[in-house]
Short mmCIF file of C-alpha atoms in Angstrom, two decimals:
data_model
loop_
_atom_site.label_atom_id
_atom_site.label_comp_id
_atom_site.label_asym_id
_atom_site.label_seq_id
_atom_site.Cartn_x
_atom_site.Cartn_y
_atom_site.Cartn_z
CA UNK A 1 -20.75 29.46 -4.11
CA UNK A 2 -18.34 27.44 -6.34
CA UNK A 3 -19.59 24.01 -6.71
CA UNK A 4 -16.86 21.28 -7.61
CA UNK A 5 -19.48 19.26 -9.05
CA UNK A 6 -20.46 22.00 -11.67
CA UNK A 7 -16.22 23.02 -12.17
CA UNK A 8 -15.85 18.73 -12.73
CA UNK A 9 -18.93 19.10 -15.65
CA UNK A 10 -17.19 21.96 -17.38
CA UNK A 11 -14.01 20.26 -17.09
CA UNK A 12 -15.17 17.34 -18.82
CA UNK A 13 -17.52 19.54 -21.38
CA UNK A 14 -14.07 20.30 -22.25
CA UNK A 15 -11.81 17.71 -22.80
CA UNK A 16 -15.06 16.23 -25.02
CA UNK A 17 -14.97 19.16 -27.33
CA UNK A 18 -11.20 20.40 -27.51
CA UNK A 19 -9.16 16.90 -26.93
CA UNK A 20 -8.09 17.72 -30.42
CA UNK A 21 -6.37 20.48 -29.57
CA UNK A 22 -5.30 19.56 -26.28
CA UNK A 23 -3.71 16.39 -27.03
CA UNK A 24 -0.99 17.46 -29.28
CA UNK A 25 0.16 19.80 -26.78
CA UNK A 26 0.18 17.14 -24.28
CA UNK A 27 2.11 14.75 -26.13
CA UNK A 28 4.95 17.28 -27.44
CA UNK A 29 5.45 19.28 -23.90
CA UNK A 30 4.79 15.93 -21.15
CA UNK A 31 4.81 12.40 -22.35
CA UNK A 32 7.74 13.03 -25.38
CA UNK A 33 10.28 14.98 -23.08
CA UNK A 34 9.11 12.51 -20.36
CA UNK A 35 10.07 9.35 -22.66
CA UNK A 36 13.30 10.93 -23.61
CA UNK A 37 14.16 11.48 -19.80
CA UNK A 38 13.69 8.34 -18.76
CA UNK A 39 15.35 6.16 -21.80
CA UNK A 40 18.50 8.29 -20.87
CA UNK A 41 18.44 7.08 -17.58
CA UNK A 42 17.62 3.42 -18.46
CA UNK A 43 19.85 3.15 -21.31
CA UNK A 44 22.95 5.44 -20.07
CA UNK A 45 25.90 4.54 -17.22
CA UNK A 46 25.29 5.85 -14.21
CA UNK A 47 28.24 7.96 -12.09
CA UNK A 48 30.01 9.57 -14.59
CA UNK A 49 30.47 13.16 -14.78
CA UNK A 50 28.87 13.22 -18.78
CA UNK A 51 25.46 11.09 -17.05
CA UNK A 52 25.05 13.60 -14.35
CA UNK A 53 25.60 16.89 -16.79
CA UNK A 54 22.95 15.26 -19.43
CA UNK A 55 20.88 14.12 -16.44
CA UNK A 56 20.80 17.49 -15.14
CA UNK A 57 19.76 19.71 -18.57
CA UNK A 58 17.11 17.36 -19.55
CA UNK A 59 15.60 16.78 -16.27
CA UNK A 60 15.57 20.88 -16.49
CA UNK A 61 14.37 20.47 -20.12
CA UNK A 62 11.47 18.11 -19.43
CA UNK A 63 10.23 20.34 -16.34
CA UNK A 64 10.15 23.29 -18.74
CA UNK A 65 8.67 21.33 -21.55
CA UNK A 66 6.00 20.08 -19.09
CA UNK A 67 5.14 23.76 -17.61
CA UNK A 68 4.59 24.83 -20.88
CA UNK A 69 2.60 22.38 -21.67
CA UNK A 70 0.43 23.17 -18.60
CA UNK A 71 0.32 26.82 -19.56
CA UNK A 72 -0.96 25.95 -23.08
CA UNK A 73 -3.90 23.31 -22.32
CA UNK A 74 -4.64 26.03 -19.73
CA UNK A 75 -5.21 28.56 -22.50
CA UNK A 76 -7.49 26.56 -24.63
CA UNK A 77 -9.23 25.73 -21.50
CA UNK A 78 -9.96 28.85 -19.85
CA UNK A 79 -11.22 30.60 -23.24
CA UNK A 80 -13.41 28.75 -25.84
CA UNK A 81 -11.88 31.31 -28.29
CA UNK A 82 -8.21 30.24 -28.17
CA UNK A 83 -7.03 28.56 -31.20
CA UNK A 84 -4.10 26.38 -30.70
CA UNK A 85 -1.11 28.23 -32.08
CA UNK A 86 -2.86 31.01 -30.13
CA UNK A 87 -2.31 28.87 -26.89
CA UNK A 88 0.61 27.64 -28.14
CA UNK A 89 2.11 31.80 -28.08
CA UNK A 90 0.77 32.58 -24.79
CA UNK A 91 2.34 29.86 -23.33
CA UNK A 92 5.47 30.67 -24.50
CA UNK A 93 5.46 34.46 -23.33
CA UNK A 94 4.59 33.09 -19.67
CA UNK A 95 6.86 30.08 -19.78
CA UNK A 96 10.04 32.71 -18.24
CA UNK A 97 7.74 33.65 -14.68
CA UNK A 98 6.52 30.19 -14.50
CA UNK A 99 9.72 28.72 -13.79
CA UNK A 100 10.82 31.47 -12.14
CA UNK A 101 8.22 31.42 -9.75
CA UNK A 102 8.37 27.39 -9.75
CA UNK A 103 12.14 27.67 -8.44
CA UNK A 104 11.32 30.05 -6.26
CA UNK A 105 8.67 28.16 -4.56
CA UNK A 106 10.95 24.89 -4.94
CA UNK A 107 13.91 26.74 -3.15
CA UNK A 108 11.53 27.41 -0.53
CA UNK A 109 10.68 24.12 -0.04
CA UNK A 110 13.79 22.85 0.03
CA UNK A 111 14.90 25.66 2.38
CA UNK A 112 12.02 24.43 5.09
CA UNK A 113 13.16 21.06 4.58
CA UNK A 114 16.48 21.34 5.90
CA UNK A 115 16.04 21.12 10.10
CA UNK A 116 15.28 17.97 10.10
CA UNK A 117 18.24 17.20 8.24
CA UNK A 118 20.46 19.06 10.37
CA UNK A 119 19.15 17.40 13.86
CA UNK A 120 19.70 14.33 12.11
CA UNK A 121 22.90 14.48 11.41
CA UNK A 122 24.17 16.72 14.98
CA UNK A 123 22.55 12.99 16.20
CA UNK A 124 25.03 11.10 14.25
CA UNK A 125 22.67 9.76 11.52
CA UNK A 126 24.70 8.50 8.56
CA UNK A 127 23.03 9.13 5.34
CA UNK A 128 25.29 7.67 3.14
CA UNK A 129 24.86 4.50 5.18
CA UNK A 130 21.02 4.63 5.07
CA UNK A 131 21.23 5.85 0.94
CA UNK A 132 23.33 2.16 0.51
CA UNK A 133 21.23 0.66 2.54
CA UNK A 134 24.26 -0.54 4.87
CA UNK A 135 21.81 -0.94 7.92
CA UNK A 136 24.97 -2.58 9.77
CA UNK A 137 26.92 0.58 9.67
CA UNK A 138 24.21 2.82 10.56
CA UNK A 139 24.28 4.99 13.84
CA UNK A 140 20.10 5.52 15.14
CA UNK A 141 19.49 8.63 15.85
CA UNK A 142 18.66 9.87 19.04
CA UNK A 143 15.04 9.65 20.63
CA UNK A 144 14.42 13.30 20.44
CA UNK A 145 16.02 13.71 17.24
CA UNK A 146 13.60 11.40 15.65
CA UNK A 147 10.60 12.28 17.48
CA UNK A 148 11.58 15.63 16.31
CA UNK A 149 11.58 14.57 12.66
CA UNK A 150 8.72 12.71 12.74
CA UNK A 151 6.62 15.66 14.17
CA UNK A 152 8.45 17.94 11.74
CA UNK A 153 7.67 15.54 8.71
CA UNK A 154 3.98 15.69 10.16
CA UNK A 155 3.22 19.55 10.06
CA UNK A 156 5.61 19.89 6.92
CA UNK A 157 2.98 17.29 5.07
CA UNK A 158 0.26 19.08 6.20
CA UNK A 159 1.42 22.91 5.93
CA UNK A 160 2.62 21.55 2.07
CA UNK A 161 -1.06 20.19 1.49
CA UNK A 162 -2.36 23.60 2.55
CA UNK A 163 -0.40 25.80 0.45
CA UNK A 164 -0.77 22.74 -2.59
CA UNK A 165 -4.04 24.07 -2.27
CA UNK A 166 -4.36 27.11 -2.05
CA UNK A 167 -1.62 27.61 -5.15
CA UNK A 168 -3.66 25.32 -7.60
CA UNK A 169 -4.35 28.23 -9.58
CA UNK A 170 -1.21 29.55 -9.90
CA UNK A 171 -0.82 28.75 -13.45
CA UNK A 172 -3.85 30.26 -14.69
CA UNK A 173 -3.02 33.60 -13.22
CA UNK A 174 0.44 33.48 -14.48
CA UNK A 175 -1.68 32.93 -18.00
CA UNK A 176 -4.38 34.96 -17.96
CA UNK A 177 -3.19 37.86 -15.60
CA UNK A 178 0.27 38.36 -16.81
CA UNK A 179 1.38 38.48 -13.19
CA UNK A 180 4.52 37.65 -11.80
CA UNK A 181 5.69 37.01 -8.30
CA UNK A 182 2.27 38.49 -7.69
CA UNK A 183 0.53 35.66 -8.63
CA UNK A 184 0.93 33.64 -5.72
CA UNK A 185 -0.76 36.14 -3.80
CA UNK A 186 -3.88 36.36 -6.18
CA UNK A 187 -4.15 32.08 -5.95
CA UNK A 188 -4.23 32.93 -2.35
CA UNK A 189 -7.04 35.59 -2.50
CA UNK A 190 -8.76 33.31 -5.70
CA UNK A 191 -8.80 30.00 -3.25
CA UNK A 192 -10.29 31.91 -0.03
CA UNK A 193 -13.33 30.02 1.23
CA UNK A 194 -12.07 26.73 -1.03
CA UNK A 195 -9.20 25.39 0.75
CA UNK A 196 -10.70 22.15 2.23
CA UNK A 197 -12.89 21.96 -0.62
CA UNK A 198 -9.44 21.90 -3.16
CA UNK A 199 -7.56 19.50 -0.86
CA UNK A 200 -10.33 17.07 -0.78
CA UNK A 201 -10.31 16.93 -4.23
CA UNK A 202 -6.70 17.10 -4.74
CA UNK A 203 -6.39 14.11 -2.24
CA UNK A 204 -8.82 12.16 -4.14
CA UNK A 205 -7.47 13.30 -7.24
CA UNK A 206 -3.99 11.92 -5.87
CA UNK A 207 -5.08 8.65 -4.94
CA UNK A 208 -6.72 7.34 -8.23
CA UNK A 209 -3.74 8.79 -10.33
CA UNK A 210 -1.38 6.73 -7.50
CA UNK A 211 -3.38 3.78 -8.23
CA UNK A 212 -3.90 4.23 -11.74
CA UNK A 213 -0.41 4.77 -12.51
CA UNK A 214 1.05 1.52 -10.44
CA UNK A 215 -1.38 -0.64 -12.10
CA UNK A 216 -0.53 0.32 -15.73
CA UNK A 217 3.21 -0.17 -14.66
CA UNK A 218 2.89 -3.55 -13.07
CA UNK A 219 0.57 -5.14 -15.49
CA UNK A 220 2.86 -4.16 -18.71
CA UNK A 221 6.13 -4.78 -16.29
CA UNK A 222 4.78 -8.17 -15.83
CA UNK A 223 3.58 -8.24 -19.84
CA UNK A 224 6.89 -7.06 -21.07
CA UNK A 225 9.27 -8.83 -18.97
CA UNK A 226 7.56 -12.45 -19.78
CA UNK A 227 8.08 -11.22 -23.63
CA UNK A 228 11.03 -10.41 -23.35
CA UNK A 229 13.39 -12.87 -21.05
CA UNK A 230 15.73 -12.17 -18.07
CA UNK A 231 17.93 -10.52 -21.33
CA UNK A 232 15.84 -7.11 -21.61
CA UNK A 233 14.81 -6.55 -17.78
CA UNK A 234 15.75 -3.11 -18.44
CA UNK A 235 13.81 -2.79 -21.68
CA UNK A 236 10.88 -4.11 -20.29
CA UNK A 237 11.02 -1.89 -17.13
CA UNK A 238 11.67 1.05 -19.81
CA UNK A 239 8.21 -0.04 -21.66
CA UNK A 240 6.34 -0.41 -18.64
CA UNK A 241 7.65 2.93 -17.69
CA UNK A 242 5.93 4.81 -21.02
CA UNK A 243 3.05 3.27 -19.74
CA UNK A 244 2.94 4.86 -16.09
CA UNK A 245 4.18 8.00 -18.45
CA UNK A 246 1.02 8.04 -20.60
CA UNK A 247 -1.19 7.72 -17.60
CA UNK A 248 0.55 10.59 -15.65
CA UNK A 249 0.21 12.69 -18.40
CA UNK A 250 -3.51 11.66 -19.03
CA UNK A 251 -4.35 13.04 -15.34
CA UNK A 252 -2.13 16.12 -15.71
CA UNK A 253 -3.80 17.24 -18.62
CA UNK A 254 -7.04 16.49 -16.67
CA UNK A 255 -5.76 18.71 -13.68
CA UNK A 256 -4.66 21.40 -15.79
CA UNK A 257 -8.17 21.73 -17.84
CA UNK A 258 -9.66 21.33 -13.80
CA UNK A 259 -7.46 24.32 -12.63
CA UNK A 260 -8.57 26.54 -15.72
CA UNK A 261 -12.54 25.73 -15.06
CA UNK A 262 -11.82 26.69 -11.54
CA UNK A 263 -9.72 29.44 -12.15
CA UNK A 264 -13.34 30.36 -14.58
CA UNK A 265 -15.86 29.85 -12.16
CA UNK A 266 -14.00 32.16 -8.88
CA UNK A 267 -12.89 34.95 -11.17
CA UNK A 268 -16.31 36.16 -11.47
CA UNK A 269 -16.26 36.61 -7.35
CA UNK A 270 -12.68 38.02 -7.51
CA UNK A 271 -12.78 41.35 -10.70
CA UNK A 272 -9.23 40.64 -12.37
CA UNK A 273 -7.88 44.50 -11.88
#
């Protein structure tokens, strides 16, 4: 049986002996295209056509960065014998079906997502009202139209859980087994047996990062904003967002070397063919 308690141990066996290696990676595909991102958005004008087009590629550009990122710091996790320009190569060659299959499974998402939506506005729910946050001019929806959302919301959360966990090792199959679309499939047969085990740590792993994150932003907000006057609100709330930044990326790394011990520990039950 798979312990998470022996997968956590290897985990951190490896960050102590490869952070070397893993944080270069880490700061060049997450918190760099991350930083960028977001000093666009603070520093640019909002609702014009050229903001929206630049918006668009390097939101696209960061999400790539960041996947192959992942893939790397997967790599030098999974094998003690990976080098870093070695990781640095595979994650390149498998950075095409990651965000392929990423899309796909996005589109998906976004497909499922959509009834709700469509009740809502049959019931005469104004978005555009509730997106200004014109509460005067909005119409309330209709008591089975929201108690059909809400349930809807319900299952979606906990069907998205369930298939969060059983696709945690998605990326280390697209690695290691060179699959494509196929790889979902194999996370699915590699997580059997797990499934509660995974979500409890993904929930737990969810909460600290949550918690984590909001208190590095709100102690430097509050640091950077008394520094800095009513005059650089938006530089201040720019700083304080590197901050959240750095600590995101500190627990994705940390998931990503997690996945690959995983991914290490049930391949042994599971013969890659």
């Amino acid at each position: 049986m798979v312990k998470m308690g022996t997968v956590w141990d290897r985990t951190i066996e490896v960050l102590n002996g490869r952070t070397g290696m893993i944080a270069p990676i880490a700061l060049l595909g997450m918190l760099l295209p991350s930083v960028v991102r977001d000093g666009f958005a603070a520093y640019s004008t909002p609702g014009t056509m050229q903001f929206a087009l630049v918006g668009i590629v390097l939101a696209i550009g960061t999400l790539a960065a960041m996947l192959w990122a992942q893939l790397a710091i997967v790599a030098v996790a999974t094998d003690p014998a990976t080098d870093a320009a070695s990781a640095r190569r595979q994650a390149s060659a498998r950075l095409l079906p990651a965000l392929g299959i990423t899309a796909l499974l996005t589109a998906l998402a976004m497909l499922l997502a959509v009834p709700p939506v469509i009740v809502l506005l049959q019931s005469g729910f104004d978005f555009a009202a509730a997106a200004n946050g014109t509460s005067a001019q909005m119409t309330a929806p209709s008591a089975g139209a929201a108690g059909f959302t809400a349930l809807y919301g319900l299952a979606y959360l906990v069907v998205a859980i369930w298939i969060g966990a059983r696709l945690v090792l998605l990326n280390p199959v697209i690695l290691n087994e060179r699959r494509g679309i196929g790889a979902i499939r194999r996370s699915f047969q590699l997580t059997k047996g797990l499934t509660w085990r995974i979500i409890g740590a993904l929930i737990l792993f969810a909460i600290v990062m949550l918690v984590s994150t909001w208190a590095a932003q709100s102690v430097t907000g509050i640091i950077f904003r008394l520094a800095l006057g009513a005059d650089g609100i938006v530089t201040a709330t720019f700083l304080s967002g590197i901050a959240a930044t750095i600590v995101t990326t500190a627990f994705t790394v940390l998931a990503a070397v997690f996945t690959a011990q995983l991914y290490v520990a049930v391949r042994e039950k599971h013969a890659v063919p």
